[in-house]
Coordinates of N, CA and C in Angstrom, one line a residue:
M1 N 9.5 -32.1 6.4 CA 9.2 -32.1 7.6 C 9.6 -33.6 8.4
V2 N 9.7 -33.2 9.9 CA 10.1 -34.2 10.8 C 9.1 -34.8 11.3
R3 N 9.0 -36.4 11.6 CA 7.4 -36.8 11.6 C 8.2 -38.1 12.6
D4 N 8.0 -37.7 14.2 CA 8.7 -39.3 15.2 C 10.3 -39.6 14.5
G5 N 10.9 -38.3 14.7 CA 12.3 -38.7 14.2 C 12.4 -38.7 12.9
R6 N 11.9 -39.2 12.4 CA 11.8 -39.5 10.6 C 11.9 -38.4 9.7
L7 N 12.8 -37.7 8.8 CA 12.7 -37.2 7.9 C 11.7 -37.8 6.9
E8 N 11.0 -36.7 6.5 CA 9.9 -37.1 5.2 C 9.8 -35.9 4.2
L9 N 9.1 -36.3 3.3 CA 9.3 -35.7 2.0 C 7.1 -35.7 1.4
D10 N 7.0 -34.2 1.5 CA 5.3 -34.3 1.4 C 5.8 -33.9 -0.4
A11 N 5.4 -34.7 -1.0 CA 5.8 -34.5 -2.5 C 4.1 -34.4 -2.8
Q12 N 4.1 -32.8 -4.0 CA 2.5 -32.5 -4.7 C 2.8 -33.4 -5.7
V13 N 1.7 -34.3 -5.8 CA 0.8 -35.1 -7.5 C -0.3 -34.6 -7.4
P14 N 0.1 -34.2 -8.9 CA -1.4 -33.8 -9.9 C -1.9 -35.1 -9.3
E15 N -3.7 -34.4 -9.7 CA -4.6 -35.4 -9.1 C -4.8 -36.8 -10.0
T16 N -4.8 -36.8 -11.5 CA -4.6 -37.7 -12.2 C -3.6 -38.7 -12.3
D17 N -2.3 -38.3 -11.2 CA -1.4 -39.4 -11.2 C -1.7 -40.2 -9.8
L18 N -2.7 -39.8 -9.0 CA -2.7 -40.1 -7.7 C -3.2 -41.4 -7.5
P19 N -4.2 -41.6 -8.3 CA -4.6 -43.1 -8.5 C -3.9 -44.6 -8.6
A20 N -2.6 -43.7 -9.0 CA -1.1 -45.0 -9.4 C -0.4 -45.4 -7.9
L21 N -0.8 -44.4 -7.4 CA 0.4 -44.4 -5.9 C -0.2 -45.1 -5.0
R22 N 0.8 -45.9 -3.8 CA 0.1 -46.7 -2.9 C 1.2 -46.6 -2.2
A23 N 0.9 -46.6 -0.6 CA 1.5 -46.8 0.4 C 2.5 -48.0 -0.2
G24 N 4.2 -48.1 0.5 CA 5.0 -48.9 0.0 C 5.7 -49.0 -1.2
Q25 N 5.5 -48.0 -2.0 CA 6.2 -47.6 -3.1 C 7.2 -47.0 -3.1
S26 N 8.4 -47.5 -3.8 CA 9.6 -46.8 -3.7 C 9.7 -46.0 -4.0
A27 N 11.1 -45.0 -4.3 CA 11.0 -43.2 -4.8 C 12.2 -43.1 -4.2
T28 N 12.8 -42.2 -5.8 CA 14.4 -42.2 -6.1 C 14.0 -40.3 -5.6
I29 N 14.8 -40.0 -4.4 CA 14.1 -37.9 -4.4 C 16.0 -37.8 -4.8
T30 N 15.3 -36.4 -5.5 CA 16.8 -35.6 -5.8 C 16.8 -34.2 -5.1
S31 N 17.8 -33.8 -4.5 CA 17.8 -32.7 -3.2 C 18.0 -31.5 -4.4
N32 N 17.7 -30.3 -4.1 CA 17.7 -29.0 -4.6 C 19.8 -29.1 -5.2
E33 N 20.0 -29.3 -4.1 CA 21.5 -29.6 -4.2 C 22.2 -30.4 -4.7
G34 N 21.2 -31.6 -5.6 CA 22.0 -32.8 -6.2 C 22.2 -34.1 -5.2
V35 N 21.6 -33.9 -4.5 CA 22.0 -35.1 -3.3 C 20.7 -36.1 -3.7
K36 N 21.4 -37.5 -3.8 CA 20.1 -38.3 -4.4 C 19.7 -39.3 -3.2
T37 N 18.8 -39.8 -2.4 CA 18.2 -40.7 -2.0 C 17.0 -41.6 -2.5
T38 N 17.0 -42.3 -1.6 CA 16.1 -43.3 -1.6 C 14.8 -42.7 -0.6
G39 N 13.5 -43.3 -0.9 CA 12.5 -43.5 0.3 C 11.5 -44.3 0.2
T40 N 10.1 -44.1 0.4 CA 9.3 -44.6 0.8 C 7.8 -44.5 1.2
V41 N 6.7 -44.7 0.0 CA 5.9 -43.8 0.4 C 5.1 -44.2 1.5
R42 N 4.8 -43.6 2.3 CA 4.2 -43.7 3.9 C 2.7 -44.0 3.3
I43 N 2.1 -42.8 2.7 CA 0.8 -42.5 2.6 C 0.7 -41.8 1.8
V44 N -0.9 -41.6 1.1 CA -1.1 -40.9 -0.2 C -2.7 -40.3 0.1
T45 N -2.7 -39.2 0.1 CA -3.7 -38.6 1.1 C -4.6 -38.2 0.0
P46 N -5.9 -38.5 0.0 CA -7.5 -38.8 -0.4 C -7.5 -37.4 -1.0
E47 N -7.2 -36.0 -0.2 CA -7.9 -34.8 -0.4 C -6.8 -34.1 -1.5
V48 N -7.5 -33.4 -2.6 CA -6.7 -32.5 -3.5 C -7.2 -31.2 -3.7
N49 N -6.1 -30.4 -3.6 CA -6.2 -28.6 -3.0 C -7.4 -28.5 -4.7
A50 N -8.6 -27.7 -4.7 CA -9.1 -27.3 -5.4 C -8.8 -26.5 -6.4
Q51 N -7.7 -25.6 -5.9 CA -7.4 -24.3 -6.8 C -5.9 -24.8 -7.6
T52 N -5.2 -26.3 -6.8 CA -3.8 -26.6 -7.6 C -4.1 -27.7 -8.3
R53 N -5.2 -28.9 -7.7 CA -5.9 -30.0 -8.1 C -4.5 -30.8 -7.9
L54 N -3.8 -30.1 -7.0 CA -2.3 -31.2 -6.7 C -2.8 -31.8 -5.1
G55 N -2.2 -33.5 -5.2 CA -2.7 -34.4 -3.9 C -1.1 -34.0 -3.1
V56 N -0.8 -34.9 -2.2 CA 0.5 -35.2 -1.2 C 0.7 -36.7 -1.3
A57 N 1.3 -37.0 -1.7 CA 2.3 -38.3 -1.0 C 3.4 -38.2 -0.3
R58 N 2.9 -38.8 1.0 CA 4.7 -38.7 2.4 C 5.5 -39.6 2.3
I59 N 6.5 -39.1 1.8 CA 7.7 -40.3 1.5 C 8.7 -40.2 2.5
T60 N 8.8 -41.3 3.1 CA 9.5 -41.8 4.1 C 11.0 -41.7 3.7
L61 N 12.0 -40.9 4.4 CA 13.4 -40.8 3.5 C 14.1 -41.8 4.4
S62 N 15.5 -42.4 4.1 CA 15.9 -43.2 4.6 C 17.0 -42.7 5.5
P63 N 17.0 -43.2 6.7 CA 18.1 -42.6 7.7 C 19.0 -41.7 7.2
A64 N 20.1 -42.2 6.4 CA 21.4 -41.9 5.8 C 21.1 -40.8 5.0
S65 N 20.0 -39.9 4.2 CA 19.6 -39.6 3.2 C 20.6 -38.3 2.9
G66 N 21.1 -37.6 3.8 CA 21.9 -36.3 3.7 C 20.9 -35.1 3.0
L67 N 19.6 -35.2 3.7 CA 18.5 -34.2 3.4 C 18.5 -33.3 4.7
K68 N 18.3 -32.4 4.8 CA 17.7 -31.7 6.0 C 16.6 -31.1 5.6
T69 N 15.7 -30.8 7.0 CA 14.8 -30.4 7.1 C 14.8 -29.0 6.4
G70 N 13.8 -28.5 5.7 CA 13.2 -27.0 4.8 C 13.7 -27.3 3.4
M71 N 14.4 -28.7 3.4 CA 15.4 -28.5 1.5 C 14.2 -29.0 1.0
F72 N 14.4 -28.5 -0.2 CA 13.6 -28.5 -1.6 C 13.7 -30.1 -2.3
A73 N 12.8 -30.6 -3.0 CA 13.6 -32.2 -3.5 C 12.4 -32.3 -4.2
R74 N 12.9 -33.2 -5.2 CA 11.8 -33.5 -6.4 C 11.8 -35.1 -6.2
A75 N 10.6 -36.1 -6.2 CA 10.6 -37.2 -6.0 C 10.3 -38.3 -7.1
A76 N 10.5 -39.0 -7.8 CA 9.9 -40.2 -8.6 C 9.3 -41.2 -8.1
I77 N 8.8 -41.4 -8.0 CA 8.1 -42.7 -7.3 C 7.7 -43.8 -8.6
D78 N 8.2 -44.9 -8.1 CA 8.2 -46.1 -8.9 C 6.8 -47.0 -9.0
A79 N 5.6 -46.6 -9.8 CA 4.4 -46.7 -9.5 C 3.9 -48.2 -10.4
G80 N 5.3 -48.5 -10.8 CA 5.4 -50.2 -11.4 C 4.3 -50.2 -12.8
A81 N 4.2 -51.3 -13.3 CA 3.6 -51.3 -15.0 C 2.3 -51.0 -14.2
Q82 N 1.7 -50.0 -15.3 CA 0.2 -49.6 -14.9 C -0.8 -50.1 -16.1
P83 N -0.9 -51.4 -16.6 CA -2.4 -51.4 -17.9 C -2.8 -50.3 -17.7
A84 N -3.1 -49.8 -19.3 CA -3.7 -48.3 -19.3 C -4.1 -48.2 -21.1
T85 N -5.5 -47.7 -21.3 CA -5.7 -47.8 -22.9 C -5.1 -46.2 -22.7
V86 N -4.2 -46.1 -23.4 CA -3.7 -44.3 -24.1 C -4.7 -44.2 -25.3
V87 N -4.8 -43.0 -25.6 CA -5.1 -42.2 -26.5 C -4.5 -41.0 -26.8
P88 N -4.3 -40.3 -27.7 CA -3.8 -39.5 -28.3 C -4.4 -38.0 -27.3
T89 N -3.8 -36.5 -27.0 CA -4.3 -36.2 -25.9 C -5.3 -35.3 -26.5
G90 N -5.3 -34.9 -27.6 CA -5.6 -33.6 -28.8 C -7.5 -34.7 -29.1
A91 N -7.5 -35.9 -29.0 CA -8.5 -36.7 -28.7 C -9.4 -36.3 -27.5
V92 N -9.2 -36.3 -26.3 CA -9.8 -35.9 -25.2 C -10.5 -34.4 -25.2
L93 N -11.7 -34.1 -25.1 CA -12.7 -33.2 -25.0 C -13.3 -33.0 -23.6
Y94 N -13.8 -31.6 -23.3 CA -14.4 -31.8 -22.4 C -16.1 -30.8 -22.8
R95 N -17.0 -32.0 -22.3 CA -18.3 -31.6 -22.6 C -19.2 -32.0 -21.2
N96 N -19.5 -30.5 -21.2 CA -20.6 -30.6 -20.0 C -19.4 -30.5 -18.5
N97 N -18.4 -30.3 -18.5 CA -17.0 -30.6 -18.0 C -17.3 -31.9 -17.2
R98 N -16.9 -32.9 -18.3 CA -16.9 -34.2 -18.5 C -15.9 -34.9 -19.7
A99 N -14.7 -35.2 -19.1 CA -13.8 -35.9 -20.1 C -14.3 -36.7 -21.1
G100 N -13.8 -37.0 -22.5 CA -14.6 -37.8 -23.1 C -13.8 -37.8 -24.2
V101 N -14.3 -39.1 -25.4 CA -13.4 -38.7 -26.7 C -14.8 -39.3 -27.4
F102 N -14.8 -39.0 -29.3 CA -15.2 -39.2 -29.8 C -14.9 -41.0 -30.6
V103 N -16.0 -41.4 -30.7 CA -15.3 -43.0 -30.9 C -16.5 -42.9 -32.1
L104 N -15.6 -43.7 -33.2 CA -16.3 -43.7 -34.6 C -17.0 -45.3 -34.8
A105 N -17.7 -45.5 -35.0 CA -19.1 -46.1 -35.1 C -19.0 -47.0 -36.6
A106 N -19.3 -48.2 -36.9 CA -19.1 -48.8 -38.2 C -19.6 -48.1 -39.1
D107 N -21.0 -47.2 -39.0 CA -21.5 -46.7 -40.0 C -21.3 -45.2 -40.2
A108 N -19.8 -44.5 -39.7 CA -18.7 -44.0 -40.1 C -19.7 -42.3 -39.0
S109 N -20.2 -43.1 -38.0 CA -20.9 -41.5 -37.2 C -19.8 -41.6 -36.0
V110 N -20.3 -40.6 -35.1 CA -19.3 -40.6 -34.3 C -20.3 -40.6 -32.8
H111 N -20.1 -41.2 -31.5 CA -20.3 -40.9 -30.4 C -19.4 -40.8 -29.5
F112 N -20.1 -39.4 -28.6 CA -19.1 -39.2 -27.6 C -19.3 -40.4 -26.3
R113 N -18.2 -40.7 -25.9 CA -18.1 -41.5 -24.8 C -17.0 -40.9 -23.7
P114 N -17.5 -40.9 -22.5 CA -17.1 -40.2 -21.3 C -16.1 -41.3 -21.0
V115 N -15.0 -40.4 -20.8 CA -13.8 -41.6 -20.0 C -13.6 -40.8 -18.9
T116 N -12.5 -41.4 -18.1 CA -11.9 -40.9 -16.8 C -10.2 -40.8 -17.2
V117 N -9.8 -39.5 -16.9 CA -8.3 -39.4 -17.3 C -7.5 -39.7 -16.0
L118 N -6.7 -40.7 -16.5 CA -6.2 -41.3 -15.4 C -4.7 -40.7 -15.6
S119 N -4.2 -40.2 -16.4 CA -2.5 -39.5 -16.3 C -2.3 -39.0 -17.5
R120 N -1.8 -37.7 -18.0 CA -2.0 -36.9 -18.9 C -0.6 -36.1 -19.1
R121 N 0.2 -36.9 -20.5 CA 1.5 -36.3 -20.5 C 1.2 -35.2 -22.3
D122 N 2.4 -34.8 -22.7 CA 2.2 -33.5 -24.0 C 1.3 -34.0 -24.9
D123 N 1.7 -35.5 -25.7 CA 1.3 -36.0 -26.6 C 0.3 -37.9 -26.5
Q124 N 0.1 -38.1 -25.4 CA -0.8 -38.9 -24.9 C -0.8 -39.0 -23.6
T125 N -2.8 -39.5 -23.2 CA -3.4 -40.0 -21.8 C -4.0 -41.1 -22.0
S126 N -3.6 -41.4 -20.8 CA -4.2 -42.8 -20.2 C -5.7 -43.0 -19.9
V127 N -6.4 -43.3 -19.9 CA -7.7 -43.2 -19.9 C -8.1 -44.4 -19.3
S128 N -10.0 -44.7 -18.9 CA -10.5 -45.3 -18.7 C -11.9 -45.1 -19.2
G129 N -12.5 -45.9 -19.5 CA -13.6 -45.6 -20.0 C -13.8 -46.3 -21.2
V130 N -12.9 -46.5 -22.6 CA -12.8 -47.1 -23.6 C -11.7 -47.9 -23.9
E131 N -11.9 -49.2 -24.5 CA -11.8 -50.4 -25.1 C -10.7 -49.9 -26.2
P132 N -9.3 -50.7 -25.8 CA -8.0 -50.8 -26.2 C -8.7 -51.2 -27.8
G133 N -7.7 -50.5 -29.2 CA -8.2 -50.6 -30.7 C -9.5 -50.1 -30.9
V134 N -10.3 -49.1 -29.8 CA -11.2 -48.5 -30.1 C -10.9 -47.5 -31.5
R135 N -11.2 -47.2 -32.3 CA -11.0 -45.8 -33.0 C -11.5 -44.3 -32.7
V136 N -10.7 -43.4 -32.3 CA -11.4 -42.2 -32.0 C -11.0 -41.2 -32.5
V137 N -11.6 -40.3 -32.3 CA -11.3 -38.8 -33.6 C -10.2 -37.8 -32.7
V138 N -9.4 -37.5 -33.7 CA -8.2 -36.8 -33.2 C -8.6 -35.3 -33.3
Q139 N -8.6 -35.5 -34.7 CA -8.3 -33.9 -35.3 C -9.9 -33.5 -35.7
G140 N -10.0 -32.3 -35.1 CA -11.3 -32.0 -35.7 C -13.1 -32.4 -34.9
A141 N -12.2 -33.1 -33.5 CA -13.4 -33.4 -32.5 C -13.7 -32.6 -32.1
G142 N -13.5 -31.2 -31.8 CA -14.2 -29.9 -31.2 C -15.1 -29.4 -32.0
F143 N -15.2 -29.9 -33.3 CA -16.2 -29.9 -34.0 C -17.1 -30.5 -34.2
L144 N -17.7 -31.4 -33.9 CA -18.4 -32.9 -33.9 C -19.5 -32.4 -32.7
N145 N -20.8 -33.5 -33.3 CA -21.4 -33.8 -31.9 C -21.6 -35.0 -32.2
D146 N -22.6 -35.6 -31.2 CA -23.3 -36.8 -30.9 C -23.8 -37.4 -32.7
G147 N -23.7 -38.3 -33.0 CA -24.3 -39.2 -33.8 C -23.8 -38.5 -35.3
D148 N -22.8 -37.4 -35.6 CA -22.3 -36.5 -37.1 C -21.8 -37.6 -37.9
K149 N -21.9 -37.9 -39.4 CA -21.8 -38.6 -40.0 C -20.2 -38.0 -40.2
V150 N -18.8 -38.6 -40.3 CA -17.9 -38.3 -40.5 C -17.0 -38.9 -42.3
T151 N -16.2 -38.5 -42.7 CA -15.4 -38.7 -43.1 C -13.7 -39.0 -42.9
V152 N -13.3 -40.6 -43.3 CA -12.4 -40.4 -42.1 C -11.1 -40.0 -43.5
S153 N -10.1 -39.5 -42.9 CA -8.5 -39.7 -43.9 C -7.7 -40.1 -42.8
T154 N -6.6 -40.8 -43.3 CA -5.6 -41.5 -42.6 C -4.5 -40.7 -42.8
G155 N -4.2 -39.7 -42.4 CA -2.8 -39.0 -42.4 C -1.8 -39.1 -41.9
Q156 N -1.8 -39.8 -40.8 CA -0.3 -40.5 -39.9 C -0.9 -41.6 -39.3
A157 N 1.4 -42.4 -39.3 CA 0.5 -43.4 -38.5 C 0.6 -42.9 -37.4
A158 N 0.1 -44.0 -36.3 CA -0.1 -43.9 -34.8 C 0.3 -45.0 -34.1
P159 N 0.6 -45.1 -32.8 CA 0.5 -46.5 -31.9 C -0.7 -46.9 -31.6
T160 N -1.9 -46.3 -31.4 CA -3.1 -46.8 -31.5 C -4.0 -46.4 -32.5
P161 N -4.9 -47.1 -33.2 CA -5.7 -46.5 -34.1 C -6.5 -45.1 -33.9
V162 N -6.2 -44.4 -35.2 CA -7.0 -42.6 -34.9 C -7.3 -42.7 -36.2
V163 N -8.2 -41.7 -35.7 CA -9.6 -41.3 -37.0 C -9.2 -39.8 -36.6
T164 N -8.9 -39.4 -38.2 CA -8.7 -37.8 -38.1 C -9.7 -37.4 -39.1
A165 N -10.9 -36.5 -38.5 CA -12.3 -36.6 -39.3 C -12.7 -35.2 -39.2
A166 N -13.7 -35.1 -40.4 CA -14.6 -33.8 -40.3 C -16.0 -34.1 -40.7
P167 N -17.0 -33.3 -40.2 CA -18.3 -33.5 -40.7 C -18.4 -33.8 -42.4
A168 N -19.0 -35.0 -42.6 CA -19.6 -35.7 -43.7 C -20.6 -34.5 -44.5
K169 N -20.6 -34.1 -45.3 CA -21.1 -32.8 -46.2 C -22.4 -33.5 -46.5
K170 N -23.5 -32.6 -46.0 CA -24.9 -33.6 -46.4 C -25.3 -33.0 -47.2

């Protein structure tokens, strides 16, 4: 895209990654032909496509980028260190169209706590709405209801406290 004689890249960004992006952040751009250059985020649009769940970050390319209008490219935007609470992706459930995790209480009961998903990877999801160090149910969470008592089994080590749970026999 050419704007005022400058070449810009409209980078499609997953909606969960949009909150970490700001104007002025640097980006590394690689074209489909292997040409590498740098750029700067000019604007992050607040709209998200309802079908694709993608937003747009407009990146102004350096003048001697070697890229041409119509080329395809991939951008890696340096969002900097973003402190966040991370839970295993398997712990995040959707109830009533709302993301959340089951948190383990001291009496071995679980409670559904709504969270906001900030970013998602295959094995870890960054969330807000749950404090660091809180124990969350990872396996079997889909079978639980708010207030269920669980039996905790520690099957594997994880970077954050994790609970593998099944409803306790009554």
